[in-house]
mmCIF file of C-alpha atoms and ligand atoms in Angstrom:
data_model
loop_
_atom_site.group_PDB
_atom_site.id
_atom_site.type_symbol
_atom_site.label_atom_id
_atom_site.label_comp_id
_atom_site.label_asym_id
_atom_site.label_seq_id
_atom_site.Cartn_x
_atom_site.Cartn_y
_atom_site.Cartn_z
ATOM 1 C CA MET T 26 35.357 30.441 26.273
ATOM 2 C CA PHE T 27 37.009 28.404 23.953
ATOM 3 C CA GLU T 28 40.595 27.916 22.760
ATOM 4 C CA VAL T 29 42.207 24.937 20.622
ATOM 5 C CA GLN T 30 45.650 23.746 20.628
ATOM 6 C CA VAL T 31 47.388 21.871 17.929
ATOM 7 C CA VAL T 32 50.588 19.489 19.723
ATOM 8 C CA ASN T 33 53.679 20.717 18.092
ATOM 9 C CA ARG T 34 56.090 17.762 18.964
ATOM 10 C CA LYS T 35 57.833 15.885 16.237
ATOM 11 C CA TYR T 36 57.521 12.720 18.722
ATOM 12 C CA ALA T 37 53.868 13.281 18.859
ATOM 13 C CA HIS T 38 53.615 13.260 15.057
ATOM 14 C CA HIS T 39 55.658 10.497 14.585
ATOM 15 C CA ILE T 40 53.522 8.496 16.996
ATOM 16 C CA LEU T 41 50.239 9.923 14.625
ATOM 17 C CA THR T 42 51.810 8.775 11.484
ATOM 18 C CA LEU T 43 52.050 5.134 12.792
ATOM 19 C CA LEU T 44 48.425 5.352 13.812
ATOM 20 C CA ARG T 45 47.594 6.769 10.528
ATOM 21 C CA ASN T 46 49.269 3.916 8.815
ATOM 22 C CA LYS T 47 46.916 1.145 7.840
ATOM 23 C CA ASP T 48 49.399 -1.684 8.449
ATOM 24 C CA SER T 49 49.721 -0.607 11.876
ATOM 25 C CA SER T 50 48.831 -3.772 14.261
ATOM 26 C CA GLN T 51 46.295 -3.496 17.071
ATOM 27 C CA ILE T 52 48.625 -3.684 19.738
ATOM 28 C CA GLU T 53 50.930 -1.006 18.144
ATOM 29 C CA PHE T 54 47.841 1.425 17.618
ATOM 30 C CA ARG T 55 46.696 1.131 21.326
ATOM 31 C CA LYS T 56 50.305 1.434 22.581
ATOM 32 C CA GLY T 57 50.512 4.616 20.452
ATOM 33 C CA LEU T 58 47.338 5.814 21.742
ATOM 34 C CA VAL T 59 48.963 5.585 25.442
ATOM 35 C CA LYS T 60 52.185 7.452 24.231
ATOM 36 C CA LEU T 61 49.987 10.520 22.962
ATOM 37 C CA GLY T 62 47.841 10.329 25.750
ATOM 38 C CA ARG T 63 51.014 10.936 27.974
ATOM 39 C CA ILE T 64 51.944 14.032 25.677
ATOM 40 C CA LEU T 65 48.664 15.291 25.865
ATOM 41 C CA GLY T 66 48.545 15.102 29.640
ATOM 42 C CA MET T 67 52.077 16.877 29.942
ATOM 43 C CA GLU T 68 50.396 19.579 27.205
ATOM 44 C CA ILE T 69 47.402 20.111 29.448
ATOM 45 C CA ALA T 70 49.914 20.159 32.501
ATOM 46 C CA GLU T 71 51.951 22.883 30.879
ATOM 47 C CA ASP T 72 48.853 24.854 30.971
ATOM 48 C CA MET T 73 48.076 24.684 34.339
ATOM 49 C CA GLU T 74 49.148 27.066 37.429
ATOM 50 C CA THR T 75 51.846 26.325 39.610
ATOM 51 C CA GLU T 76 52.810 27.309 43.019
ATOM 52 C CA GLU T 77 55.926 27.149 45.336
ATOM 53 C CA ALA T 78 56.663 24.142 47.297
ATOM 54 C CA VAL T 79 59.330 23.633 49.652
ATOM 55 C CA VAL T 80 60.596 20.009 50.006
ATOM 56 C CA GLU T 81 63.452 18.644 52.586
ATOM 57 C CA THR T 82 65.774 15.997 50.486
ATOM 58 C CA PRO T 83 67.657 12.980 51.929
ATOM 59 C CA LEU T 84 70.580 15.320 52.572
ATOM 60 C CA GLY T 85 68.623 17.285 55.317
ATOM 61 C CA VAL T 86 68.415 20.282 52.792
ATOM 62 C CA LYS T 87 65.436 22.625 52.381
ATOM 63 C CA VAL T 88 64.723 23.270 48.648
ATOM 64 C CA LYS T 89 62.241 25.422 46.547
ATOM 65 C CA GLY T 90 60.345 23.575 43.894
ATOM 66 C CA ILE T 91 56.912 23.836 42.419
ATOM 67 C CA ARG T 92 53.501 22.145 42.435
ATOM 68 C CA ILE T 93 50.638 22.118 39.683
ATOM 69 C CA LYS T 94 48.073 23.348 41.804
ATOM 70 C CA ASP T 95 45.282 21.244 40.409
ATOM 71 C CA MET T 96 47.441 18.090 40.279
ATOM 72 C CA ASP T 97 45.113 16.588 43.122
ATOM 73 C CA ASN T 98 41.928 17.811 41.605
ATOM 74 C CA THR T 99 41.418 16.987 38.283
ATOM 75 C CA ILE T 100 38.893 14.639 36.886
ATOM 76 C CA ILE T 101 39.514 12.454 33.869
ATOM 77 C CA VAL T 102 36.424 11.641 31.526
ATOM 78 C CA THR T 103 36.759 8.608 29.301
ATOM 79 C CA VAL T 104 34.519 8.186 26.173
ATOM 80 C CA LEU T 105 34.458 4.558 25.336
ATOM 81 C CA ARG T 106 35.740 2.700 23.648
ATOM 82 C CA ALA T 107 38.631 4.052 21.717
ATOM 83 C CA ALA T 108 39.880 6.835 24.381
ATOM 84 C CA TRP T 109 40.674 4.064 27.117
ATOM 85 C CA PRO T 110 44.536 3.784 25.920
ATOM 86 C CA LEU T 111 44.461 7.553 25.636
ATOM 87 C CA THR T 112 43.466 7.638 29.438
ATOM 88 C CA GLU T 113 45.703 5.133 30.419
ATOM 89 C CA GLY T 114 48.508 7.901 28.904
ATOM 90 C CA LEU T 115 46.743 10.640 30.774
ATOM 91 C CA ILE T 116 46.886 8.792 34.026
ATOM 92 C CA LYS T 117 50.384 8.571 33.841
ATOM 93 C CA VAL T 118 50.848 12.386 34.321
ATOM 94 C CA PHE T 119 47.627 12.978 36.419
ATOM 95 C CA TYR T 120 48.347 10.105 38.725
ATOM 96 C CA ASN T 121 45.750 11.257 41.533
ATOM 97 C CA ALA T 122 42.787 11.903 38.785
ATOM 98 C CA ARG T 123 39.452 10.966 39.744
ATOM 99 C CA GLN T 124 37.672 9.041 37.018
ATOM 100 C CA GLY T 125 34.608 9.055 35.300
ATOM 101 C CA VAL T 126 33.074 7.035 32.092
ATOM 102 C CA ILE T 127 30.655 7.805 29.373
ATOM 103 C CA ALA T 128 29.440 5.330 26.688
ATOM 104 C CA ALA T 129 28.069 7.445 23.571
ATOM 105 C CA LYS T 130 27.290 6.422 20.307
ATOM 106 C CA ARG T 131 26.831 8.056 17.200
ATOM 107 C CA VAL T 132 23.408 6.954 15.429
ATOM 108 C CA GLU T 133 24.677 5.876 12.198
ATOM 109 C CA GLU T 134 21.618 4.416 11.063
ATOM 110 C CA LYS T 135 20.051 7.950 10.873
ATOM 111 C CA GLY T 136 22.792 9.358 8.897
ATOM 112 C CA MET T 137 24.468 12.329 9.001
ATOM 113 C CA GLN T 138 22.811 15.705 8.543
ATOM 114 C CA ASN T 139 24.553 19.004 8.077
ATOM 115 C CA TYR T 140 27.476 17.470 9.926
ATOM 116 C CA GLU T 141 25.363 16.344 12.594
ATOM 117 C CA PHE T 142 24.778 12.971 14.206
ATOM 118 C CA GLU T 143 22.030 12.293 16.582
ATOM 119 C CA ILE T 144 24.088 10.717 19.554
ATOM 120 C CA ASP T 145 22.734 7.818 22.045
ATOM 121 C CA VAL T 146 24.387 8.312 25.288
ATOM 122 C CA SER T 147 23.898 4.967 27.625
ATOM 123 C CA TYR T 148 26.147 5.137 30.319
ATOM 124 C CA VAL T 149 27.209 8.037 32.441
ATOM 125 C CA LYS T 150 29.220 7.174 35.493
ATOM 126 C CA MET T 151 31.339 9.859 36.800
ATOM 127 C CA PRO T 152 32.163 11.594 40.256
ATOM 128 C CA SER T 153 30.457 14.784 41.270
ATOM 129 C CA VAL T 154 32.477 18.073 40.016
ATOM 130 C CA THR T 155 32.734 21.414 42.118
ATOM 131 C CA SER T 156 34.425 24.529 41.111
ATOM 132 C CA ASN T 157 37.752 23.655 42.367
ATOM 133 C CA ASP T 158 37.587 20.860 39.769
ATOM 134 C CA VAL T 159 39.311 20.520 36.314
ATOM 135 C CA VAL T 160 37.746 17.986 34.046
ATOM 136 C CA ILE T 161 39.695 16.255 30.871
ATOM 137 C CA ILE T 162 37.947 14.633 28.771
ATOM 138 C CA SER T 163 39.294 12.038 26.515
ATOM 139 C CA ASP T 164 38.141 11.113 23.260
ATOM 140 C CA VAL T 165 40.398 9.844 20.344
ATOM 141 C CA MET T 166 38.289 11.035 17.229
ATOM 142 C CA VAL T 167 36.326 14.372 17.408
ATOM 143 C CA ALA T 168 35.087 14.329 13.817
ATOM 144 C CA THR T 169 31.647 16.193 13.632
ATOM 145 C CA GLY T 170 32.137 16.983 17.308
ATOM 146 C CA SER T 171 28.218 15.838 17.909
ATOM 147 C CA THR T 172 29.570 13.435 20.494
ATOM 148 C CA LEU T 173 31.703 15.584 22.584
ATOM 149 C CA ALA T 174 28.955 18.630 22.217
ATOM 150 C CA ARG T 175 26.353 16.005 23.831
ATOM 151 C CA ILE T 176 29.195 14.647 26.348
ATOM 152 C CA LEU T 177 29.402 18.249 27.535
ATOM 153 C CA GLU T 178 25.839 18.400 28.038
ATOM 154 C CA GLU T 179 25.970 15.202 30.573
ATOM 155 C CA VAL T 180 29.283 16.614 32.081
ATOM 156 C CA VAL T 181 28.139 20.037 33.167
ATOM 157 C CA LYS T 182 25.119 18.140 34.465
ATOM 158 C CA LYS T 183 27.390 16.917 37.616
ATOM 159 C CA GLY T 184 28.644 20.221 38.575
ATOM 160 C CA ARG T 185 30.720 23.089 36.958
ATOM 161 C CA ALA T 186 34.103 22.519 36.739
ATOM 162 C CA LYS T 187 36.702 25.750 36.728
ATOM 163 C CA LYS T 188 38.136 24.658 33.709
ATOM 164 C CA TYR T 189 37.642 21.840 30.898
ATOM 165 C CA TYR T 190 39.850 20.317 28.546
ATOM 166 C CA ILE T 191 39.635 17.757 25.467
ATOM 167 C CA ALA T 192 42.661 15.328 24.956
ATOM 168 C CA SER T 193 41.833 14.209 21.643
ATOM 169 C CA VAL T 194 44.082 12.869 18.691
ATOM 170 C CA LEU T 195 42.496 14.139 15.822
ATOM 171 C CA SER T 196 39.986 16.888 15.314
ATOM 172 C CA THR T 197 38.606 19.055 12.240
ATOM 173 C CA PRO T 198 37.289 22.594 11.515
ATOM 174 C CA VAL T 199 33.925 21.305 11.682
ATOM 175 C CA ALA T 200 33.976 20.093 14.943
ATOM 176 C CA VAL T 201 36.409 22.991 16.535
ATOM 177 C CA ALA T 202 33.462 25.404 15.101
ATOM 178 C CA LYS T 203 30.743 23.359 17.192
ATOM 179 C CA LEU T 204 32.398 22.824 20.259
ATOM 180 C CA ARG T 205 33.356 26.383 20.394
ATOM 181 C CA ASP T 206 29.536 26.867 20.115
ATOM 182 C CA LYS T 207 28.682 24.638 22.576
ATOM 183 C CA ALA T 208 31.200 26.292 25.149
ATOM 184 C CA ASP T 209 29.518 29.546 24.599
ATOM 185 C CA GLU T 210 26.310 27.797 25.116
ATOM 186 C CA LEU T 211 27.014 26.125 28.384
ATOM 187 C CA GLY T 212 29.196 29.063 29.564
ATOM 188 C CA VAL T 213 32.244 27.307 29.984
ATOM 189 C CA ASP T 214 35.820 27.584 29.749
ATOM 190 C CA LEU T 215 36.837 24.687 27.401
ATOM 191 C CA LYS T 216 40.387 24.007 25.826
ATOM 192 C CA MET T 217 40.832 21.558 23.274
ATOM 193 C CA TYR T 218 44.509 19.873 22.236
ATOM 194 C CA ALA T 219 44.611 17.912 19.337
ATOM 195 C CA ILE T 220 47.690 16.034 17.959
ATOM 196 C CA TRP T 221 46.509 17.522 14.695
ATOM 197 C CA ILE T 222 43.525 19.054 12.650
ATOM 198 C CA ASP T 223 42.498 16.883 9.573
ATOM 199 C CA PRO T 224 41.067 19.026 6.777
ATOM 200 C CA GLU T 225 37.666 16.955 6.020
ATOM 201 C CA VAL T 226 34.852 14.803 7.400
ATOM 202 C CA ASN T 227 33.557 12.364 4.505
ATOM 203 C CA GLN T 228 29.513 11.481 4.043
ATOM 204 C CA LYS T 229 30.083 8.764 6.525
ATOM 205 C CA GLY T 230 31.215 10.813 8.929
ATOM 206 C CA TYR T 231 34.930 9.699 9.139
ATOM 207 C CA ILE T 232 37.941 12.139 9.834
ATOM 208 C CA VAL T 233 40.129 12.343 6.106
ATOM 209 C CA PRO T 234 42.979 11.514 5.641
ATOM 210 C CA GLY T 235 41.995 10.606 9.487
ATOM 211 C CA LEU T 236 43.017 6.985 10.939
ATOM 212 C CA GLY T 237 39.938 4.987 10.270
ATOM 213 C CA ASP T 238 37.777 3.792 13.150
ATOM 214 C CA ALA T 239 39.808 4.372 16.034
ATOM 215 C CA GLY T 240 37.519 1.851 18.425
ATOM 216 C CA ASP T 241 37.931 -1.060 15.615
ATOM 217 C CA ARG T 242 41.750 -0.498 15.114
ATOM 218 C CA ALA T 243 42.125 -0.436 18.914
ATOM 219 C CA PHE T 244 40.028 -3.173 20.031
ATOM 220 C CA GLY T 245 38.904 -5.024 17.116
ATOM 221 C CA SER T 246 35.746 -4.822 14.863
HETATM 222 O O1 PRP M 329 32.496 13.945 16.251
HETATM 223 P P1 PRP M 329 31.694 12.674 15.944
HETATM 224 O O2 PRP M 329 31.535 12.790 14.746
HETATM 225 O O3 PRP M 329 30.759 12.843 17.160
HETATM 226 O O4 PRP M 329 32.619 11.363 16.159
HETATM 227 C C1 PRP M 329 33.513 11.200 17.165
HETATM 228 C C2 PRP M 329 32.975 9.833 18.137
HETATM 229 O O5 PRP M 329 33.639 8.798 17.245
HETATM 230 C C3 PRP M 329 34.396 7.967 18.012
HETATM 231 O O6 PRP M 329 33.363 6.951 18.351
HETATM 232 P P2 PRP M 329 32.853 5.816 17.714
HETATM 233 O O7 PRP M 329 31.628 5.896 17.533
HETATM 234 O O8 PRP M 329 33.684 4.991 16.636
HETATM 235 O O9 PRP M 329 32.915 4.373 18.895
HETATM 236 P P3 PRP M 329 33.912 3.353 19.409
HETATM 237 O O10 PRP M 329 34.994 4.137 19.880
HETATM 238 O O11 PRP M 329 33.234 2.798 20.568
HETATM 239 O O12 PRP M 329 34.084 2.245 18.177
HETATM 240 C C4 PRP M 329 35.018 8.680 18.617
HETATM 241 O O13 PRP M 329 35.624 8.036 19.633
HETATM 242 C C5 PRP M 329 34.216 9.498 18.923
HETATM 243 O O14 PRP M 329 33.588 9.578 20.498
HETATM 244 O O1 URA M 330 37.437 9.139 11.566
HETATM 245 C C1 URA M 330 36.740 9.080 12.499
HETATM 246 C C2 URA M 330 35.205 9.348 12.882
HETATM 247 C C3 URA M 330 34.846 8.907 14.077
HETATM 248 N N1 URA M 330 35.181 7.911 14.726
HETATM 249 C C4 URA M 330 36.376 7.349 14.349
HETATM 250 O O2 URA M 330 36.899 6.390 14.870
HETATM 251 N N2 URA M 330 37.260 7.688 13.063
#
C-alpha cells in the first residue's frame, strides 16, 4: 500500500520558500530543515493511533489523556547527508526513537536513464526491526526516487515493520510513481510526507524549481 501526503501548513511553506531562495545562508538552510523535520514529525504523529492514558497530576487528581501508541517503537533512518538536520527536527517529536543511518549516493557519472540512477549504498547501520515497529526514513530530496527505492530494499532486510513513513521536503511525480511500485513489490505499507511535490526532474537529476543540492547547501560543497 502506498500513499502520499503534502503538508498543508502556511508555516511549512514559509520555511520552504526560505530554503528555495538561493541567497539563504548555510545556517538558515540547516535551521530551516530542522523546523521542517519537526513539522513532518507532527504530521506523522497525527497519522498514528492513540490510546487512553490516565495520569495523576501534582494536585493529586487523576485525569484522562492520550498517548500515541507507537511513540516508543519508532525507528528513524537518516539518509546521509542532507537529512541530518531534518532528523534533528523529527527527533524532537519522536524523542524515544531508535536510529539508523544509511549512506547512499547516486552514481551520477553513469548518468540518468529513464529517470533512474544507479545507487551506491556504502554504509547501513540500523537497529533490527520487528512487526511492532514503525520506521521513518528521513531524506530531504526525493527526485527520481532511485535512492529511496534502493534504501527501502536495505531497510526491509532488517526486519518487517508494520508501517513505513518517508519524511521529505521536496519530491516529484516521477519519484512518487517509482515508490508506489517499490512499495507494491516489497509488500510494505508506505506513506510519504513531502512539504511539496515539484513538477519536474531535469536532465541532471535535479528537482525543478527545487532548492538546489540540499547536501551542499546544508554542509558546503
Ligand atoms: O531521488 P534521487 O534521484 O535518487 O535523488 C535523491 C537523493 O539525492 C540527494 O542526495 P545527494 O546525492 O545530493 O547526497 P548528499 O545529501 O550527500 O549531498 C538526496 O538527499 C537523496 O538522497
Ligand atoms: O534537486 C535535487 C535532487 C537531488 N538531490 C538534491 O540535493 N537536489
